[in-house]
Amino acid sequence: MGLITLELFSTLDLVGQAPGGPDEDPDGFDFGGWQAPLMNDVSGAQVLAAYEGTDALLLGRRTYDIFAAYWPFQEGDFADLFNRIPKYVASRGTPNLSWDGSTHLGPDLAAAVREVQSRHENVKVVGSLNLVQTLLTEKLFDRIDLWIHPITLGSGKKVFGDGVVPSTFTLRQPPVAGPAGTVYLQYGLGDGTPGTGDMTVQ
Protein backbone atom coordinates (compact mmCIF):
# COMPACT_ATOMS: atom_id res chain seq x y z
CA MET A 1 0.00 0.00 0.00
CA GLY A 2 1.16 3.49 -0.79
CA LEU A 3 1.55 6.44 1.54
CA ILE A 4 -1.21 9.07 1.88
CA THR A 5 0.01 12.39 3.29
CA LEU A 6 -2.13 15.35 4.31
CA GLU A 7 -0.34 18.59 3.38
CA LEU A 8 -1.77 21.23 5.73
CA PHE A 9 -1.06 24.90 6.39
CA SER A 10 -2.38 26.27 9.66
CA THR A 11 -2.40 29.30 11.93
CA LEU A 12 -1.67 29.01 15.66
CA ASP A 13 -5.41 28.68 16.29
CA LEU A 14 -5.44 25.89 13.67
CA VAL A 15 -7.34 27.75 10.95
CA GLY A 16 -6.52 26.21 7.58
CA GLN A 17 -9.01 28.02 5.34
CA ALA A 18 -7.82 29.76 2.16
CA PRO A 19 -4.11 30.19 2.90
CA GLY A 20 -3.22 30.86 -0.72
CA GLY A 21 -5.41 33.77 -1.81
CA PRO A 22 -8.55 35.84 -1.20
CA ASP A 23 -10.61 33.97 -3.81
CA GLU A 24 -9.60 30.50 -2.67
CA ASP A 25 -12.47 29.91 -0.19
CA PRO A 26 -14.11 33.27 0.59
CA ASP A 27 -17.35 31.96 2.13
CA GLY A 28 -17.68 33.94 5.38
CA PHE A 29 -13.91 34.40 5.65
CA ASP A 30 -12.05 37.70 5.50
CA PHE A 31 -8.45 36.50 5.65
CA GLY A 32 -7.95 34.64 2.37
CA GLY A 33 -4.25 34.65 1.48
CA TRP A 34 -3.03 34.80 5.09
CA GLN A 35 -0.05 32.58 4.31
CA ALA A 36 1.42 34.77 1.56
CA PRO A 37 3.16 37.37 3.80
CA LEU A 38 4.82 34.56 5.77
CA MET A 39 6.26 32.62 2.83
CA ASN A 40 10.01 32.74 2.21
CA ASP A 41 12.74 30.70 0.55
CA VAL A 42 13.05 28.36 3.54
CA SER A 43 9.38 27.45 3.76
CA GLY A 44 9.14 27.25 -0.02
CA ALA A 45 12.01 24.77 -0.11
CA GLN A 46 10.37 22.72 2.66
CA VAL A 47 7.12 22.48 0.74
CA LEU A 48 8.90 21.59 -2.49
CA ALA A 49 10.91 18.88 -0.72
CA ALA A 50 7.72 17.46 0.82
CA TYR A 51 6.40 16.76 -2.69
CA GLU A 52 9.43 14.83 -3.90
CA GLY A 53 8.34 11.45 -5.20
CA THR A 54 4.64 12.34 -5.30
CA ASP A 55 2.84 10.28 -7.91
CA ALA A 56 -0.83 11.25 -7.35
CA LEU A 57 -3.00 14.01 -5.90
CA LEU A 58 -6.19 13.44 -3.91
CA LEU A 59 -8.33 16.58 -3.92
CA GLY A 60 -11.69 17.88 -2.81
CA ARG A 61 -13.93 19.54 -5.37
CA ARG A 62 -13.21 23.16 -4.43
CA THR A 63 -9.44 22.69 -4.35
CA TYR A 64 -9.58 20.80 -7.64
CA ASP A 65 -11.46 23.63 -9.35
CA ILE A 66 -8.91 26.17 -8.10
CA PHE A 67 -5.97 24.05 -9.20
CA ALA A 68 -7.50 23.18 -12.59
CA ALA A 69 -7.98 26.88 -13.35
CA TYR A 70 -4.39 27.72 -12.42
CA TRP A 71 -1.74 25.02 -12.76
CA PRO A 72 -2.24 24.03 -16.43
CA PHE A 73 -1.20 27.57 -17.37
CA GLN A 74 1.91 27.77 -15.17
CA GLU A 75 5.51 26.67 -15.50
CA GLY A 76 8.02 25.44 -12.94
CA ASP A 77 8.53 22.47 -10.62
CA PHE A 78 5.06 22.42 -9.08
CA ALA A 79 3.30 23.00 -12.37
CA ASP A 80 5.27 20.24 -14.06
CA LEU A 81 4.48 17.82 -11.23
CA PHE A 82 0.80 18.66 -10.81
CA ASN A 83 0.12 18.62 -14.55
CA ARG A 84 1.91 15.30 -15.06
CA ILE A 85 0.55 13.08 -12.26
CA PRO A 86 -2.99 11.66 -11.84
CA LYS A 87 -5.55 13.72 -9.95
CA TYR A 88 -8.36 12.00 -8.00
CA VAL A 89 -11.34 14.15 -7.05
CA ALA A 90 -13.77 13.53 -4.19
CA SER A 91 -17.12 15.16 -4.93
CA ARG A 92 -20.77 14.34 -4.25
CA GLY A 93 -21.73 16.06 -7.50
CA THR A 94 -20.66 15.58 -11.10
CA PRO A 95 -17.62 17.85 -11.49
CA ASN A 96 -16.26 18.98 -14.83
CA LEU A 97 -12.86 17.30 -14.83
CA SER A 98 -11.18 19.17 -17.66
CA TRP A 99 -7.66 18.93 -16.24
CA ASP A 100 -5.69 16.15 -17.95
CA GLY A 101 -5.30 13.05 -15.80
CA SER A 102 -8.32 13.70 -13.56
CA THR A 103 -10.65 11.01 -12.22
CA HIS A 104 -13.86 11.36 -10.20
CA LEU A 105 -13.89 9.04 -7.19
CA GLY A 106 -16.96 6.87 -6.69
CA PRO A 107 -19.62 7.30 -3.99
CA ASP A 108 -17.90 4.88 -1.59
CA LEU A 109 -15.11 7.27 -0.65
CA ALA A 110 -13.32 4.93 1.74
CA ALA A 111 -13.12 2.15 -0.86
CA ALA A 112 -12.07 4.62 -3.56
CA VAL A 113 -9.29 6.08 -1.41
CA ARG A 114 -7.98 2.62 -0.58
CA GLU A 115 -7.95 1.81 -4.28
CA VAL A 116 -5.94 4.96 -5.00
CA GLN A 117 -3.57 4.03 -2.19
CA SER A 118 -3.08 0.56 -3.65
CA ARG A 119 -2.27 2.02 -7.06
CA HIS A 120 0.26 4.69 -6.06
CA GLU A 121 3.31 4.95 -3.84
CA ASN A 122 3.05 8.55 -2.64
CA VAL A 123 -0.34 10.30 -2.64
CA LYS A 124 -0.71 13.90 -1.46
CA VAL A 125 -3.91 15.51 -0.17
CA VAL A 126 -3.60 19.27 -0.68
CA GLY A 127 -5.93 21.77 0.98
CA SER A 128 -9.39 20.19 0.65
CA LEU A 129 -10.36 20.71 4.30
CA ASN A 130 -13.76 19.04 3.95
CA LEU A 131 -12.13 15.95 2.48
CA VAL A 132 -9.43 16.09 5.15
CA GLN A 133 -12.06 15.87 7.90
CA THR A 134 -13.38 12.64 6.38
CA LEU A 135 -9.89 11.19 6.03
CA LEU A 136 -9.06 12.10 9.64
CA THR A 137 -12.29 10.59 10.94
CA GLU A 138 -11.86 7.38 8.94
CA LYS A 139 -8.07 7.28 9.52
CA LEU A 140 -7.55 7.05 5.78
CA PHE A 141 -4.08 8.58 5.80
CA ASP A 142 -0.58 7.76 6.96
CA ARG A 143 1.15 11.07 7.61
CA ILE A 144 0.48 14.73 8.28
CA ASP A 145 2.83 17.46 7.09
CA LEU A 146 1.76 20.50 9.11
CA TRP A 147 3.14 24.03 8.76
CA ILE A 148 2.03 26.17 11.72
CA HIS A 149 2.29 29.92 11.12
CA PRO A 150 2.70 32.53 13.89
CA ILE A 151 -0.67 34.27 13.53
CA THR A 152 -4.18 33.79 14.90
CA LEU A 153 -7.34 34.61 12.95
CA GLY A 154 -10.18 33.75 15.31
CA SER A 155 -12.46 32.48 12.55
CA GLY A 156 -12.37 30.13 9.60
CA LYS A 157 -12.38 26.41 8.89
CA LYS A 158 -10.12 24.45 11.18
CA VAL A 159 -7.55 21.86 10.19
CA PHE A 160 -8.98 19.58 12.87
CA GLY A 161 -12.73 20.11 12.91
CA ASP A 162 -15.52 18.68 15.01
CA GLY A 163 -15.83 14.92 14.83
CA VAL A 164 -12.15 14.06 14.55
CA VAL A 165 -11.65 10.72 16.26
CA PRO A 166 -9.15 10.22 19.09
CA SER A 167 -5.84 9.24 17.52
CA THR A 168 -2.16 9.05 18.37
CA PHE A 169 0.70 10.35 16.26
CA THR A 170 4.45 9.85 16.07
CA LEU A 171 6.84 12.69 15.29
CA ARG A 172 8.69 11.60 12.15
CA GLN A 173 11.45 14.18 12.27
CA PRO A 174 12.52 17.07 14.53
CA PRO A 175 10.43 20.26 14.11
CA VAL A 176 11.98 22.88 11.85
CA ALA A 177 11.40 26.61 12.41
CA GLY A 178 11.76 29.07 9.54
CA PRO A 179 12.88 32.73 9.66
CA ALA A 180 9.28 34.00 9.77
CA GLY A 181 8.46 31.79 12.77
CA THR A 182 6.65 29.09 10.81
CA VAL A 183 7.19 25.63 12.29
CA TYR A 184 7.15 22.52 10.12
CA LEU A 185 5.93 19.34 11.82
CA GLN A 186 5.77 15.88 10.32
CA TYR A 187 3.63 13.28 12.09
CA GLY A 188 2.86 9.67 11.27
CA LEU A 189 -0.46 8.13 12.30
CA GLY A 190 0.04 5.91 15.34
CA ASP A 191 -1.81 2.89 16.63
CA GLY A 192 -4.70 2.88 19.07
CA THR A 193 -6.18 5.82 20.92
CA PRO A 194 -4.67 8.30 23.40
CA GLY A 195 -4.12 6.93 26.89
CA THR A 196 -4.96 8.67 30.13
CA GLY A 197 -3.37 8.89 33.54
CA ASP A 198 -3.38 10.77 36.81
CA MET A 199 -0.58 13.26 37.32
CA THR A 200 -1.68 13.93 40.92
CA VAL A 201 -0.57 10.44 41.99
CA GLN A 202 2.85 10.59 43.63
PDB file of C-alpha atoms in Angstrom:
ATOM      1  CA  MET A   1       0.000   0.000   0.000  1.00  0.00           C
ATOM      2  CA  GLY A   2       1.163   3.486  -0.787  1.00  0.00           C
ATOM      3  CA  LEU A   3       1.546   6.445   1.545  1.00  0.00           C
ATOM      4  CA  ILE A   4      -1.207   9.072   1.876  1.00  0.00           C
ATOM      5  CA  THR A   5       0.012  12.385   3.287  1.00  0.00           C
ATOM      6  CA  LEU A   6      -2.129  15.354   4.312  1.00  0.00           C
ATOM      7  CA  GLU A   7      -0.342  18.588   3.383  1.00  0.00           C
ATOM      8  CA  LEU A   8      -1.765  21.226   5.734  1.00  0.00           C
ATOM      9  CA  PHE A   9      -1.062  24.899   6.386  1.00  0.00           C
ATOM     10  CA  SER A  10      -2.385  26.274   9.657  1.00  0.00           C
ATOM     11  CA  THR A  11      -2.402  29.302  11.931  1.00  0.00           C
ATOM     12  CA  LEU A  12      -1.670  29.012  15.658  1.00  0.00           C
ATOM     13  CA  ASP A  13      -5.411  28.683  16.287  1.00  0.00           C
ATOM     14  CA  LEU A  14      -5.437  25.891  13.667  1.00  0.00           C
ATOM     15  CA  VAL A  15      -7.337  27.751  10.951  1.00  0.00           C
ATOM     16  CA  GLY A  16      -6.524  26.215   7.584  1.00  0.00           C
ATOM     17  CA  GLN A  17      -9.006  28.024   5.339  1.00  0.00           C
ATOM     18  CA  ALA A  18      -7.823  29.760   2.160  1.00  0.00           C
ATOM     19  CA  PRO A  19      -4.114  30.187   2.904  1.00  0.00           C
ATOM     20  CA  GLY A  20      -3.224  30.864  -0.724  1.00  0.00           C
ATOM     21  CA  GLY A  21      -5.410  33.772  -1.806  1.00  0.00           C
ATOM     22  CA  PRO A  22      -8.548  35.837  -1.199  1.00  0.00           C
ATOM     23  CA  ASP A  23     -10.606  33.968  -3.813  1.00  0.00           C
ATOM     24  CA  GLU A  24      -9.604  30.496  -2.666  1.00  0.00           C
ATOM     25  CA  ASP A  25     -12.468  29.910  -0.194  1.00  0.00           C
ATOM     26  CA  PRO A  26     -14.113  33.265   0.593  1.00  0.00           C
ATOM     27  CA  ASP A  27     -17.346  31.962   2.132  1.00  0.00           C
ATOM     28  CA  GLY A  28     -17.682  33.935   5.382  1.00  0.00           C
ATOM     29  CA  PHE A  29     -13.913  34.397   5.651  1.00  0.00           C
ATOM     30  CA  ASP A  30     -12.051  37.702   5.504  1.00  0.00           C
ATOM     31  CA  PHE A  31      -8.446  36.499   5.654  1.00  0.00           C
ATOM     32  CA  GLY A  32      -7.947  34.635   2.374  1.00  0.00           C
ATOM     33  CA  GLY A  33      -4.250  34.647   1.485  1.00  0.00           C
ATOM     34  CA  TRP A  34      -3.034  34.800   5.088  1.00  0.00           C
ATOM     35  CA  GLN A  35      -0.048  32.576   4.307  1.00  0.00           C
ATOM     36  CA  ALA A  36       1.421  34.765   1.565  1.00  0.00           C
ATOM     37  CA  PRO A  37       3.162  37.370   3.799  1.00  0.00           C
ATOM     38  CA  LEU A  38       4.822  34.557   5.766  1.00  0.00           C
ATOM     39  CA  MET A  39       6.265  32.623   2.832  1.00  0.00           C
ATOM     40  CA  ASN A  40      10.009  32.741   2.215  1.00  0.00           C
ATOM     41  CA  ASP A  41      12.742  30.700   0.548  1.00  0.00           C
ATOM     42  CA  VAL A  42      13.055  28.361   3.537  1.00  0.00           C
ATOM     43  CA  SER A  43       9.382  27.446   3.764  1.00  0.00           C
ATOM     44  CA  GLY A  44       9.138  27.253  -0.015  1.00  0.00           C
ATOM     45  CA  ALA A  45      12.014  24.774  -0.106  1.00  0.00           C
ATOM     46  CA  GLN A  46      10.372  22.722   2.663  1.00  0.00           C
ATOM     47  CA  VAL A  47       7.123  22.482   0.739  1.00  0.00           C
ATOM     48  CA  LEU A  48       8.904  21.593  -2.490  1.00  0.00           C
ATOM     49  CA  ALA A  49      10.914  18.879  -0.720  1.00  0.00           C
ATOM     50  CA  ALA A  50       7.724  17.456   0.818  1.00  0.00           C
ATOM     51  CA  TYR A  51       6.398  16.765  -2.685  1.00  0.00           C
ATOM     52  CA  GLU A  52       9.435  14.827  -3.898  1.00  0.00           C
ATOM     53  CA  GLY A  53       8.337  11.450  -5.196  1.00  0.00           C
ATOM     54  CA  THR A  54       4.642  12.342  -5.297  1.00  0.00           C
ATOM     55  CA  ASP A  55       2.841  10.275  -7.911  1.00  0.00           C
ATOM     56  CA  ALA A  56      -0.827  11.252  -7.353  1.00  0.00           C
ATOM     57  CA  LEU A  57      -3.001  14.013  -5.901  1.00  0.00           C
ATOM     58  CA  LEU A  58      -6.188  13.438  -3.909  1.00  0.00           C
ATOM     59  CA  LEU A  59      -8.331  16.580  -3.918  1.00  0.00           C
ATOM     60  CA  GLY A  60     -11.694  17.878  -2.811  1.00  0.00           C
ATOM     61  CA  ARG A  61     -13.928  19.541  -5.374  1.00  0.00           C
ATOM     62  CA  ARG A  62     -13.211  23.161  -4.428  1.00  0.00           C
ATOM     63  CA  THR A  63      -9.445  22.687  -4.354  1.00  0.00           C
ATOM     64  CA  TYR A  64      -9.578  20.801  -7.643  1.00  0.00           C
ATOM     65  CA  ASP A  65     -11.456  23.633  -9.354  1.00  0.00           C
ATOM     66  CA  ILE A  66      -8.913  26.172  -8.099  1.00  0.00           C
ATOM     67  CA  PHE A  67      -5.966  24.046  -9.196  1.00  0.00           C
ATOM     68  CA  ALA A  68      -7.501  23.184 -12.588  1.00  0.00           C
ATOM     69  CA  ALA A  69      -7.982  26.878 -13.348  1.00  0.00           C
ATOM     70  CA  TYR A  70      -4.386  27.716 -12.418  1.00  0.00           C
ATOM     71  CA  TRP A  71      -1.738  25.019 -12.760  1.00  0.00           C
ATOM     72  CA  PRO A  72      -2.241  24.029 -16.425  1.00  0.00           C
ATOM     73  CA  PHE A  73      -1.201  27.567 -17.367  1.00  0.00           C
ATOM     74  CA  GLN A  74       1.909  27.766 -15.166  1.00  0.00           C
ATOM     75  CA  GLU A  75       5.515  26.666 -15.502  1.00  0.00           C
ATOM     76  CA  GLY A  76       8.023  25.435 -12.943  1.00  0.00           C
ATOM     77  CA  ASP A  77       8.526  22.472 -10.624  1.00  0.00           C
ATOM     78  CA  PHE A  78       5.061  22.421  -9.076  1.00  0.00           C
ATOM     79  CA  ALA A  79       3.299  22.996 -12.373  1.00  0.00           C
ATOM     80  CA  ASP A  80       5.271  20.240 -14.058  1.00  0.00           C
ATOM     81  CA  LEU A  81       4.477  17.822 -11.230  1.00  0.00           C
ATOM     82  CA  PHE A  82       0.798  18.661 -10.814  1.00  0.00           C
ATOM     83  CA  ASN A  83       0.116  18.620 -14.549  1.00  0.00           C
ATOM     84  CA  ARG A  84       1.906  15.297 -15.058  1.00  0.00           C
ATOM     85  CA  ILE A  85       0.553  13.076 -12.258  1.00  0.00           C
ATOM     86  CA  PRO A  86      -2.987  11.658 -11.841  1.00  0.00           C
ATOM     87  CA  LYS A  87      -5.552  13.723  -9.947  1.00  0.00           C
ATOM     88  CA  TYR A  88      -8.359  12.001  -7.999  1.00  0.00           C
ATOM     89  CA  VAL A  89     -11.342  14.149  -7.049  1.00  0.00           C
ATOM     90  CA  ALA A  90     -13.770  13.534  -4.190  1.00  0.00           C
ATOM     91  CA  SER A  91     -17.125  15.159  -4.933  1.00  0.00           C
ATOM     92  CA  ARG A  92     -20.768  14.342  -4.249  1.00  0.00           C
ATOM     93  CA  GLY A  93     -21.726  16.058  -7.498  1.00  0.00           C
ATOM     94  CA  THR A  94     -20.663  15.583 -11.103  1.00  0.00           C
ATOM     95  CA  PRO A  95     -17.624  17.850 -11.494  1.00  0.00           C
ATOM     96  CA  ASN A  96     -16.264  18.980 -14.831  1.00  0.00           C
ATOM     97  CA  LEU A  97     -12.861  17.299 -14.833  1.00  0.00           C
ATOM     98  CA  SER A  98     -11.182  19.168 -17.661  1.00  0.00           C
ATOM     99  CA  TRP A  99      -7.659  18.928 -16.244  1.00  0.00           C
ATOM    100  CA  ASP A 100      -5.687  16.154 -17.948  1.00  0.00           C
ATOM    101  CA  GLY A 101      -5.298  13.055 -15.802  1.00  0.00           C
ATOM    102  CA  SER A 102      -8.322  13.698 -13.563  1.00  0.00           C
ATOM    103  CA  THR A 103     -10.655  11.007 -12.216  1.00  0.00           C
ATOM    104  CA  HIS A 104     -13.862  11.360 -10.201  1.00  0.00           C
ATOM    105  CA  LEU A 105     -13.889   9.035  -7.186  1.00  0.00           C
ATOM    106  CA  GLY A 106     -16.958   6.868  -6.688  1.00  0.00           C
ATOM    107  CA  PRO A 107     -19.618   7.301  -3.987  1.00  0.00           C
ATOM    108  CA  ASP A 108     -17.897   4.880  -1.592  1.00  0.00           C
ATOM    109  CA  LEU A 109     -15.107   7.269  -0.654  1.00  0.00           C
ATOM    110  CA  ALA A 110     -13.317   4.930   1.737  1.00  0.00           C
ATOM    111  CA  ALA A 111     -13.120   2.154  -0.856  1.00  0.00           C
ATOM    112  CA  ALA A 112     -12.074   4.619  -3.556  1.00  0.00           C
ATOM    113  CA  VAL A 113      -9.285   6.080  -1.406  1.00  0.00           C
ATOM    114  CA  ARG A 114      -7.975   2.619  -0.577  1.00  0.00           C
ATOM    115  CA  GLU A 115      -7.952   1.808  -4.281  1.00  0.00           C
ATOM    116  CA  VAL A 116      -5.945   4.965  -5.004  1.00  0.00           C
ATOM    117  CA  GLN A 117      -3.574   4.027  -2.185  1.00  0.00           C
ATOM    118  CA  SER A 118      -3.078   0.558  -3.651  1.00  0.00           C
ATOM    119  CA  ARG A 119      -2.273   2.017  -7.063  1.00  0.00           C
ATOM    120  CA  HIS A 120       0.261   4.686  -6.062  1.00  0.00           C
ATOM    121  CA  GLU A 121       3.315   4.949  -3.840  1.00  0.00           C
ATOM    122  CA  ASN A 122       3.051   8.552  -2.644  1.00  0.00           C
ATOM    123  CA  VAL A 123      -0.345  10.298  -2.640  1.00  0.00           C
ATOM    124  CA  LYS A 124      -0.708  13.898  -1.462  1.00  0.00           C
ATOM    125  CA  VAL A 125      -3.911  15.505  -0.167  1.00  0.00           C
ATOM    126  CA  VAL A 126      -3.601  19.266  -0.680  1.00  0.00           C
ATOM    127  CA  GLY A 127      -5.934  21.769   0.982  1.00  0.00           C
ATOM    128  CA  SER A 128      -9.392  20.187   0.652  1.00  0.00           C
ATOM    129  CA  LEU A 129     -10.355  20.708   4.297  1.00  0.00           C
ATOM    130  CA  ASN A 130     -13.761  19.040   3.948  1.00  0.00           C
ATOM    131  CA  LEU A 131     -12.129  15.952   2.483  1.00  0.00           C
ATOM    132  CA  VAL A 132      -9.429  16.090   5.153  1.00  0.00           C
ATOM    133  CA  GLN A 133     -12.062  15.872   7.901  1.00  0.00           C
ATOM    134  CA  THR A 134     -13.379  12.640   6.385  1.00  0.00           C
ATOM    135  CA  LEU A 135      -9.888  11.185   6.026  1.00  0.00           C
ATOM    136  CA  LEU A 136      -9.060  12.098   9.635  1.00  0.00           C
ATOM    137  CA  THR A 137     -12.285  10.585  10.943  1.00  0.00           C
ATOM    138  CA  GLU A 138     -11.860   7.379   8.939  1.00  0.00           C
ATOM    139  CA  LYS A 139      -8.069   7.277   9.524  1.00  0.00           C
ATOM    140  CA  LEU A 140      -7.554   7.048   5.780  1.00  0.00           C
ATOM    141  CA  PHE A 141      -4.080   8.581   5.802  1.00  0.00           C
ATOM    142  CA  ASP A 142      -0.579   7.764   6.965  1.00  0.00           C
ATOM    143  CA  ARG A 143       1.154  11.071   7.615  1.00  0.00           C
ATOM    144  CA  ILE A 144       0.480  14.732   8.282  1.00  0.00           C
ATOM    145  CA  ASP A 145       2.832  17.464   7.087  1.00  0.00           C
ATOM    146  CA  LEU A 146       1.760  20.502   9.106  1.00  0.00           C
ATOM    147  CA  TRP A 147       3.135  24.027   8.759  1.00  0.00           C
ATOM    148  CA  ILE A 148       2.031  26.172  11.721  1.00  0.00           C
ATOM    149  CA  HIS A 149       2.291  29.919  11.122  1.00  0.00           C
ATOM    150  CA  PRO A 150       2.698  32.532  13.889  1.00  0.00           C
ATOM    151  CA  ILE A 151      -0.668  34.270  13.531  1.00  0.00           C
ATOM    152  CA  THR A 152      -4.179  33.790  14.897  1.00  0.00           C
ATOM    153  CA  LEU A 153      -7.341  34.615  12.951  1.00  0.00           C
ATOM    154  CA  GLY A 154     -10.183  33.748  15.315  1.00  0.00           C
ATOM    155  CA  SER A 155     -12.456  32.477  12.549  1.00  0.00           C
ATOM    156  CA  GLY A 156     -12.372  30.129   9.597  1.00  0.00           C
ATOM    157  CA  LYS A 157     -12.383  26.412   8.891  1.00  0.00           C
ATOM    158  CA  LYS A 158     -10.118  24.453  11.180  1.00  0.00           C
ATOM    159  CA  VAL A 159      -7.550  21.864  10.185  1.00  0.00           C
ATOM    160  CA  PHE A 160      -8.978  19.583  12.871  1.00  0.00           C
ATOM    161  CA  GLY A 161     -12.734  20.115  12.915  1.00  0.00           C
ATOM    162  CA  ASP A 162     -15.524  18.678  15.010  1.00  0.00           C
ATOM    163  CA  GLY A 163     -15.830  14.924  14.834  1.00  0.00           C
ATOM    164  CA  VAL A 164     -12.146  14.062  14.553  1.00  0.00           C
ATOM    165  CA  VAL A 165     -11.654  10.720  16.258  1.00  0.00           C
ATOM    166  CA  PRO A 166      -9.149  10.219  19.087  1.00  0.00           C
ATOM    167  CA  SER A 167      -5.841   9.242  17.520  1.00  0.00           C
ATOM    168  CA  THR A 168      -2.158   9.053  18.369  1.00  0.00           C
ATOM    169  CA  PHE A 169       0.702  10.347  16.257  1.00  0.00           C
ATOM    170  CA  THR A 170       4.448   9.849  16.072  1.00  0.00           C
ATOM    171  CA  LEU A 171       6.837  12.689  15.286  1.00  0.00           C
ATOM    172  CA  ARG A 172       8.686  11.598  12.152  1.00  0.00           C
ATOM    173  CA  GLN A 173      11.451  14.183  12.265  1.00  0.00           C
ATOM    174  CA  PRO A 174      12.523  17.075  14.527  1.00  0.00           C
ATOM    175  CA  PRO A 175      10.428  20.256  14.112  1.00  0.00           C
ATOM    176  CA  VAL A 176      11.978  22.877  11.852  1.00  0.00           C
ATOM    177  CA  ALA A 177      11.401  26.608  12.406  1.00  0.00           C
ATOM    178  CA  GLY A 178      11.756  29.071   9.542  1.00  0.00           C
ATOM    179  CA  PRO A 179      12.877  32.727   9.664  1.00  0.00           C
ATOM    180  CA  ALA A 180       9.277  33.998   9.771  1.00  0.00           C
ATOM    181  CA  GLY A 181       8.455  31.789  12.774  1.00  0.00           C
ATOM    182  CA  THR A 182       6.653  29.090  10.811  1.00  0.00           C
ATOM    183  CA  VAL A 183       7.185  25.633  12.292  1.00  0.00           C
ATOM    184  CA  TYR A 184       7.146  22.523  10.118  1.00  0.00           C
ATOM    185  CA  LEU A 185       5.925  19.344  11.823  1.00  0.00           C
ATOM    186  CA  GLN A 186       5.767  15.879  10.322  1.00  0.00           C
ATOM    187  CA  TYR A 187       3.626  13.277  12.093  1.00  0.00           C
ATOM    188  CA  GLY A 188       2.858   9.673  11.274  1.00  0.00           C
ATOM    189  CA  LEU A 189      -0.459   8.128  12.297  1.00  0.00           C
ATOM    190  CA  GLY A 190       0.036   5.909  15.338  1.00  0.00           C
ATOM    191  CA  ASP A 191      -1.813   2.890  16.629  1.00  0.00           C
ATOM    192  CA  GLY A 192      -4.703   2.880  19.067  1.00  0.00           C
ATOM    193  CA  THR A 193      -6.183   5.825  20.923  1.00  0.00           C
ATOM    194  CA  PRO A 194      -4.671   8.296  23.401  1.00  0.00           C
ATOM    195  CA  GLY A 195      -4.120   6.930  26.892  1.00  0.00           C
ATOM    196  CA  THR A 196      -4.961   8.670  30.129  1.00  0.00           C
ATOM    197  CA  GLY A 197      -3.367   8.888  33.538  1.00  0.00           C
ATOM    198  CA  ASP A 198      -3.378  10.766  36.812  1.00  0.00           C
ATOM    199  CA  MET A 199      -0.582  13.262  37.325  1.00  0.00           C
ATOM    200  CA  THR A 200      -1.681  13.932  40.922  1.00  0.00           C
ATOM    201  CA  VAL A 201      -0.571  10.438  41.988  1.00  0.00           C
ATOM    202  CA  GLN A 202       2.848  10.595  43.631  1.00  0.00           C
TER     203      GLN A 202
END
